[in-house]
Amino acid sequence: MTVTHSPTDIAELDRPRLDRLFRPASVAVVGASTAPGKLGSVMLSAVANGGTGVRTAYGINSRSEGDGIHPSLRTATEFHGGPADLAVLCISAAATPAALREAAECGVGGAVICSGGFAEVGGDGVALQQELAAIVADTGIRLLGPNTSGFFRPGTTTVSFVPTVRHITSGPVAVVAASGGMNHALSFLLSEQGVGVGFGVGLGNSVDITTVDALEYLRTDPSITAIALHIESVDDGAALLSAVRAVTTDKPVVALVVGRSDVSAFSASHTGALATSWRTTRALLAEAGAVVVDSEQQLVDAVAALSRTRLPAAAAPGIGVITAQAGPGLLVLDQLLAHQVRVPALTESTREQLSRLLPPMTFQENPVDTGRPGATFDAVLSATAADPGIDALAIYALAEPDAVDLTVALRESGVRDQLPVVLGTGGPHGVIGEITSAAATLDVPALAGPTALATAVRALVSDSRARYLRTAADTESTSPPGGSGERADLPTIVLPADEAAAKDALDALAISTPPRRVCGDRAAAHRALSELPLPVAVKILDAAVLHKTEIGGVHLNIRTAVELDSALDALDCIGAPAYLVESMAAGGVDLFLGVRRDPVFGPIVVAGLGGTAAEAIGDVTIRSHRVTPAGAAAMLDDLQCAALLNGWRGGPVLDRDEFGRIAVALARFLAAHPAIGDIEINPLRLTATGLLALDAVVVAAQDRVEGELS
Amino acid sequence: MTVTHSPTDIAELDRPRLDRLFRPASVAVVGASTAPGKLGSVMLSAVANGGTGVRTAYGINSRSEGDGIHPSLRTATEFHGGPADLAVLCISAAATPAALREAAECGVGGAVICSGGFAEVGGDGVALQQELAAIVADTGIRLLGPNTSGFFRPGTTTVSFVPTVRHITSGPVAVVAASGGMNHALSFLLSEQGVGVGFGVGLGNSVDITTVDALEYLRTDPSITAIALHIESVDDGAALLSAVRAVTTDKPVVALVVGRSDVSAFSASHTGALATSWRTTRALLAEAGAVVVDSEQQLVDAVAALSRTRLPAAAAPGIGVITAQAGPGLLVLDQLLAHQVRVPALTESTREQLSRLLPPMTFQENPVDTGRPGATFDAVLSATAADPGIDALAIYALAEPDAVDLTVALRESGVRDQLPVVLGTGGPHGVIGEITSAAATLDVPALAGPTALATAVRALVSDSRARYLRTAADTESTSPPGGSGERADLPTIVLPADEAAAKDALDALAISTPPRRVCGDRAAAHRALSELPLPVAVKILDAAVLHKTEIGGVHLNIRTAVELDSALDALDCIGAPAYLVESMAAGGVDLFLGVRRDPVFGPIVVAGLGGTAAEAIGDVTIRSHRVTPAGAAAMLDDLQCAALLNGWRGGPVLDRDEFGRIAVALARFLAAHPAIGDIEINPLRLTATGLLALDAVVVAAQDRVEGELS
């Protein structure tokens, strides 16, 4: 139903035709009439009066010719001595395919289809949408929609039937939304908060132009410094991640993903696509370099900052927090620390300088609390910015024009020449608007409150960190996983694989497993008992059994021959074809680590606390198979239970690098073996001497149960 | 350091004197001068020009007499023929106690102390603050601060040195903030988002007037319909919860609690108080009836709704979602469902009505997606509101004045006469401002975006649900826990208690435990093995040992005499004074349930997943000892792991009522036994046949380790 672009198509983006669609000099609105209030008329008027970019706009209507209305696209093309760059189709779904074909035949560059009634309604609508896809494939016309309210470049081009769009202010942010409604909602918010929009598009049913096309198209648009992405579903995961990786090298992307709850019924009615897995999509977008947010408010705050400034790539940038009011400052600090942003102690020398600038009763560590700001405010900014541990400044100060002019202090301090600066403030709309505009001239984003400031800083840090972790990824991906020299090192495995075969493969990947013996009979089991460190676990060995414990196939703490015989009796009762006798590990913290094939994104790495609770809680961390050792080493720190891995109550401390190495080895192994669907190590026990895979299951690709991870 | 009020003081609130402070007709600013720019001068000018309520304002300065400046409070009192209602002290900390005493002696009703330099700086500051407390106790003068920028009633009274305060618009919300900075930051946000502020106060160091006083004072203020609370620390937990319970009976309270991260160093420097436990404070405020939010943005959205409308008390109100744009509607739905808000299916009859009102391609379940709204919009609102399952409407529509006038549609539908309605919208500032004002006249709050709308609806539901769960609490609390007839039913326990004694107490509270025998010698242990269902666990029985497993004091899966002897040998080696032999339970989901004495709030109930992981993850649920069976039955649904309790992967389903009964029994037991510090059941196993306490520890009050729960 969707036109598929190969990676080559994406690289060789059809920019001229996309430019005719997105930067049209001439626009024909099909379905316009002279009757006011109708959708087509509203659209024509919006297009004609929507900016300096459109030089010619006219309507097409077979039944109501009139001023600027032509009976057909063909006659209009003749009349105007050439085709329009863009045709906007505001007609019924049933009439749309014919009109689209006519537009293509007339030489129109691109079309926007506003109408609904396609895949999202099922039945005949699906067939109509297929017709559109066929025409696009056939003729090469570029298509936005159907089922979208259009796009706009404030001041230049308006293709939207929402009349208030003319109030959206121009700015450096592009909005790429799954739906027209969200494009408008986000653009209004960005406009009202002083950020401004350079380009806004709602993709609708995405028959031709997808998120990937929009990202690639905007990558080289010099008027855009940051992209706000709204995602409801993902069709081609690999293409999306590849586009995000490419774009975020040049400019930041902030993503809001819908689908935390089961909203699939409503979602399908909306665009005809099923919601994708929320957790996986968010995790992989973040790994690819996007800043992932939880709400459209956070999205606005994040792009407000990232459209003005960006931190260099770093593992953990240090933030200097300066506050003129301690209460809001405390809230900023609380939110930064809760999200693992580093607010490092200042050096002795910085603190000494600050002590000369500030009254003695203020807090002069980090945060630096100035008390009511005065003449030394700019010097406080400079001193903090000069501290060697500080990579960016977060400043909160209520607008108190009689105490200090924040933007003058910012300018005179010169700090913006040294590092990124984000300002949070509060006050009356007019005053805040003036501060926001003045700060923008210094490329300092101004946020409307302590949480907004913290969200903006978190976005800067997250963007910086993702690029840092990805740098290694890009270097490594020059030799594709499992390819060339690497592949020779990887063990092979015969499917179906039982636990022993799975663990042999882990051993070959240098993932530690407990000492064990595969025993075909009782005599072998008794020999194993005498040879292995005690106690041992005795388990059924059967590749067909995935959940051994649940059928009584696992007997623990066996130390004596009597105990062993009674365990073997029980295993014989459930028809064990062979036994696995294995030394039991010391206590520790149980994790799980799995590599799986996601239907949208391909091979992924998933980890969390061991057992089944982690997925019930949703406390899992996910990466793509492209994850680097550094990226994988950091992934467990996403978990809420990360404290358990740092010596919780005297327990063992995780060697992050060891975990990263294991995760990457497993991911490469999966990527190199298309026959394997899943590999799950559960538990992977964190012990005082390292990580130990206590159980492992390898599932063939065709046996995989879809949708286990939600 | 703080003047302590008994519960009687709170009930018999000193309203006349508080009124003189918070509604002064005459104000003296001590430390004012004729020199512009100084804090005292700024304050005097703000007070004199800050509203209609202050009829007389003058300055006091011994060194710079002049126009409206008197040399001392005494001379001013003589000159004006009586004392000022309020003295605002803008002088050094060192000079403040004498000035406060002079004010009290002159008959001034209340004082605001702006200066810092008291408890928050330590050392001499602590002594100065104690002096202030002594003067208040001595003279009865009421005191706001020190270390606050003051308070305001927009249009009536301004006692704040922030000059932009005059732009704060009047409205129905009161802000009670720990600090002056947050009072201003929140009030500006409320003002700019069209909600408006009726009263705003920053409490500062709270020597006299605390959050509790402010809540009680505002409870009966008819101009205030909702209270926004900002909390950095809690001094008297019981008094705070009692005040929140009382106030929320009459008007909603929304609370933002700082301290999720360890911000104690900065926090102490700020108000001189240590941050309280964030999780406990939030949970108990919510139980008492407050709506607890995560950011100041959510706080604004929540009070925007609750200051205009409130749902009747209900366990799970049904929300009808109506959206003119499906994309934002999907985001609203996603957020509501993620926070357990019920969006019920509409009846057949409602759907039939909607199908006559809407084009066939829109989603007509719940959400109801209208597509671009038109003339039937008001009828769609009425039809949805009339559905018997719907208790409130959440509407999202971009401002499209040419398509539909939202406020006219709202008015003509008449839905606001039937149920609470919350509107989310987007568009240019001017248009949104008009919609917000017009909607306010219908008591319909207007929110600026899909997430803001969802937050507002969540607040209505949370407020309704808290009152529903509390109704039972208030009924029950007429007989205090452990008091009168109830107490006779409670078992007694001798401390120190070993596991057997602890479990006997649980048995007496009708909390199930496994069959067991206390065995003083081997013969008794062997008898127990022959009598109890197998397998058994054999444990050390020693009240002095809290962590049996960690010292090898627990042996599981014992079935034979040989196994028993080897276990007893091991227990003898670690000096077991006696043995506990106990039947092992069937598998299931392990929870923990504890009752503890919180240093701030007194006895609390804490529960989560069993083991130690829950507290590392922070996935715990907390209630006060006043929790009702209904409240306790619902508490596990707070947990992220709640899915594990509903038959996860074929496992058992929790009987919520049984859990509620157990939690309440344990809480009442703790409340009735002051000698007990903690009771922990860990694990409390959820099995197919009910809940079973597998291990229990009772700790004497004096042995309790403080700060285990953070």
CSV table of C-alpha atoms in Angstrom, one decimal, chain A residues 39 42 116-117 121 161-164 167 179 181-182 184-185 188-189 192 232 256 258-263 265-267 269-270 294-297 301 323 325-331 333-335 337-339 361 363 367 369 372 396 398-402 426-429 431 448-452 563 609 612-613 615-617 619 640-641 643-644 648-649, chain B residues 39 42 116-117 121 161-164 167 179 181-182 184-185 188-189 192 232 256 258-263 265-267 269-270 294-297 301 323 325-331 333-335 337-339 361 363 367 369 372 396 398-402 426-429 431 448-452 563 609 612-613 615-617 619 640-641 643-644 648-649:
chain,number,residue,atom,x,y,z
A,39,LEU,CA,-13.0,23.1,2.0
A,42,VAL,CA,-10.8,27.8,2.1
A,116,GLY,CA,-10.0,10.8,4.0
A,117,GLY,CA,-11.8,7.6,3.0
A,121,VAL,CA,-11.8,3.2,6.6
A,161,PHE,CA,-7.3,24.6,5.4
A,162,VAL,CA,-6.8,25.8,9.0
A,163,PRO,CA,-7.1,29.6,8.6
A,164,THR,CA,-5.3,30.5,11.8
A,167,HIS,CA,-0.5,33.4,12.8
A,179,SER,CA,-1.1,13.6,11.2
A,181,GLY,CA,-3.8,17.7,13.4
A,182,MET,CA,-0.6,17.1,15.3
A,184,HIS,CA,-0.9,22.1,13.5
A,185,ALA,CA,-1.1,21.5,17.3
A,188,PHE,CA,1.0,26.5,17.3
A,189,LEU,CA,2.7,25.5,20.5
A,192,GLU,CA,3.3,30.7,20.8
A,232,GLU,CA,2.3,6.9,15.3
A,256,LEU,CA,7.4,12.0,20.4
A,258,VAL,CA,2.4,7.6,20.5
A,259,GLY,CA,1.3,4.2,21.6
A,260,ARG,CA,2.3,3.7,25.2
A,261,SER,CA,-1.2,2.3,25.8
A,262,ASP,CA,-3.2,0.1,23.6
A,263,VAL,CA,-4.7,2.6,21.3
A,265,ALA,CA,-8.4,0.5,17.4
A,266,PHE,CA,-8.5,4.2,17.2
A,267,SER,CA,-5.1,4.4,15.6
A,269,SER,CA,-9.1,4.1,12.1
A,270,HIS,CA,-6.9,7.1,11.9
A,294,ASP,CA,7.0,12.0,26.6
A,295,SER,CA,4.7,14.8,25.7
A,296,GLU,CA,4.2,17.6,23.2
A,297,GLN,CA,5.2,20.0,26.0
A,301,ASP,CA,11.0,22.6,25.3
A,323,THR,CA,19.6,30.5,39.8
A,325,GLN,CA,15.7,32.2,43.1
A,326,ALA,CA,16.6,29.1,45.1
A,327,GLY,CA,13.1,27.5,45.0
A,328,PRO,CA,12.8,27.2,41.2
A,329,GLY,CA,16.5,26.3,41.2
A,330,LEU,CA,15.9,23.4,43.5
A,331,LEU,CA,13.2,22.1,41.2
A,333,LEU,CA,18.3,20.5,40.1
A,334,ASP,CA,15.8,17.8,41.3
A,335,GLN,CA,14.7,17.1,37.8
A,337,LEU,CA,19.5,14.7,38.9
A,338,ALA,CA,16.4,12.4,38.6
A,339,HIS,CA,17.3,12.0,34.9
A,361,MET,CA,24.5,33.5,52.6
A,363,PHE,CA,24.7,28.6,48.0
A,367,PRO,CA,23.8,25.1,41.7
A,369,ASP,CA,22.3,30.6,43.9
A,372,ARG,CA,18.3,38.5,43.9
A,396,TYR,CA,16.9,30.3,36.0
A,398,LEU,CA,12.4,35.4,37.2
A,399,ALA,CA,12.1,38.5,35.0
A,400,GLU,CA,12.9,41.4,37.4
A,401,PRO,CA,13.8,44.2,35.0
A,402,ASP,CA,14.6,46.6,37.8
A,426,GLY,CA,9.0,33.6,34.4
A,427,GLY,CA,7.0,36.7,34.3
A,428,PRO,CA,4.3,38.5,32.3
A,429,HIS,CA,3.8,37.5,28.7
A,431,VAL,CA,8.3,40.8,29.3
A,448,ALA,CA,9.0,29.2,30.5
A,449,GLY,CA,9.6,27.7,33.9
A,450,PRO,CA,11.9,25.4,35.9
A,451,THR,CA,10.7,22.1,34.5
A,452,ALA,CA,10.8,23.5,30.9
A,563,GLU,CA,19.0,-36.8,46.0
A,609,LEU,CA,16.0,-7.8,35.7
A,612,THR,CA,9.4,-12.5,34.1
A,613,ALA,CA,8.8,-9.5,36.3
A,615,GLU,CA,8.6,-7.2,31.2
A,616,ALA,CA,5.5,-7.0,33.3
A,617,ILE,CA,6.9,-3.8,34.9
A,619,ASP,CA,11.5,-2.0,33.0
A,640,GLN,CA,14.9,1.8,37.1
A,641,CYS,CA,16.5,-1.1,38.9
A,643,ALA,CA,20.8,0.6,41.7
A,644,LEU,CA,20.7,-3.2,42.1
A,648,TRP,CA,23.0,-3.0,46.3
A,649,ARG,CA,23.0,-4.1,50.0
B,39,LEU,CA,14.7,46.6,48.5
B,42,VAL,CA,10.9,48.8,46.0
B,116,GLY,CA,17.6,35.8,54.7
B,117,GLY,CA,20.4,35.0,57.1
B,121,VAL,CA,22.9,29.8,56.9
B,161,PHE,CA,9.5,43.2,45.8
B,162,VAL,CA,9.1,41.7,42.4
B,163,PRO,CA,7.7,44.6,40.4
B,164,THR,CA,6.1,42.5,37.6
B,167,HIS,CA,0.8,41.9,35.8
B,179,SER,CA,9.6,29.6,48.7
B,181,GLY,CA,10.6,32.2,44.1
B,182,MET,CA,8.2,29.3,43.4
B,184,HIS,CA,6.2,33.9,41.8
B,185,ALA,CA,7.1,31.4,39.2
B,188,PHE,CA,3.1,33.9,36.6
B,189,LEU,CA,2.4,30.6,34.9
B,192,GLU,CA,-0.3,33.6,31.6
B,232,GLU,CA,10.0,21.2,49.9
B,256,LEU,CA,4.1,19.5,43.7
B,258,VAL,CA,10.4,18.5,45.5
B,259,GLY,CA,13.0,16.0,46.5
B,260,ARG,CA,12.9,13.0,44.1
B,261,SER,CA,16.7,13.3,43.8
B,262,ASP,CA,19.1,13.9,46.7
B,263,VAL,CA,19.0,17.7,46.8
B,265,ALA,CA,22.6,20.1,50.5
B,266,PHE,CA,21.1,22.8,48.4
B,267,SER,CA,17.7,22.4,50.1
B,269,SER,CA,20.9,26.1,52.4
B,270,HIS,CA,17.6,27.3,51.1
B,294,ASP,CA,5.3,15.8,38.7
B,295,SER,CA,6.1,19.3,37.4
B,296,GLU,CA,4.9,22.9,37.7
B,297,GLN,CA,3.4,22.5,34.1
B,301,ASP,CA,-2.9,22.2,34.1
B,323,THR,CA,-11.8,15.1,19.2
B,325,GLN,CA,-8.5,16.1,15.0
B,326,ALA,CA,-7.7,12.4,15.4
B,327,GLY,CA,-3.9,12.9,15.9
B,328,PRO,CA,-4.1,15.0,19.0
B,329,GLY,CA,-7.0,12.8,20.1
B,330,LEU,CA,-4.9,9.7,19.9
B,331,LEU,CA,-2.3,11.4,22.1
B,333,LEU,CA,-6.3,8.8,24.7
B,334,ASP,CA,-2.8,7.3,25.0
B,335,GLN,CA,-2.0,9.4,28.0
B,337,LEU,CA,-5.1,5.0,29.3
B,338,ALA,CA,-1.4,5.0,30.4
B,339,HIS,CA,-2.6,6.5,33.7
B,361,MET,CA,-15.5,7.5,8.1
B,363,PHE,CA,-14.3,6.8,14.7
B,367,PRO,CA,-12.9,8.6,21.5
B,369,ASP,CA,-13.7,11.7,16.3
B,372,ARG,CA,-13.4,18.8,11.0
B,396,TYR,CA,-9.9,18.5,21.9
B,398,LEU,CA,-7.9,23.2,17.3
B,399,ALA,CA,-9.3,26.7,17.1
B,400,GLU,CA,-10.9,26.9,13.6
B,401,PRO,CA,-13.2,29.9,14.0
B,402,ASP,CA,-14.5,29.4,10.5
B,426,GLY,CA,-4.5,25.0,20.0
B,427,GLY,CA,-4.1,28.1,18.0
B,428,PRO,CA,-2.7,31.7,18.1
B,429,HIS,CA,-2.4,33.3,21.5
B,431,VAL,CA,-7.7,33.3,19.7
B,448,ALA,CA,-3.2,24.4,25.7
B,449,GLY,CA,-2.6,21.1,24.1
B,450,PRO,CA,-3.4,17.3,24.1
B,451,THR,CA,-1.1,16.5,27.1
B,452,ALA,CA,-2.3,19.5,29.1
B,563,GLU,CA,18.1,-34.2,54.7
B,609,LEU,CA,7.2,-6.9,44.8
B,612,THR,CA,14.8,-6.3,47.9
B,613,ALA,CA,14.4,-5.3,44.2
B,615,GLU,CA,12.8,-0.6,46.9
B,616,ALA,CA,15.8,-0.4,44.5
B,617,ILE,CA,13.5,0.2,41.7
B,619,ASP,CA,8.3,0.6,42.7
B,640,GLN,CA,4.2,-0.7,37.8
B,641,CYS,CA,4.3,-4.5,38.3
B,643,ALA,CA,0.2,-6.7,35.8
B,644,LEU,CA,1.9,-9.5,37.7
B,648,TRP,CA,0.4,-12.9,34.6
B,649,ARG,CA,1.4,-15.9,32.4
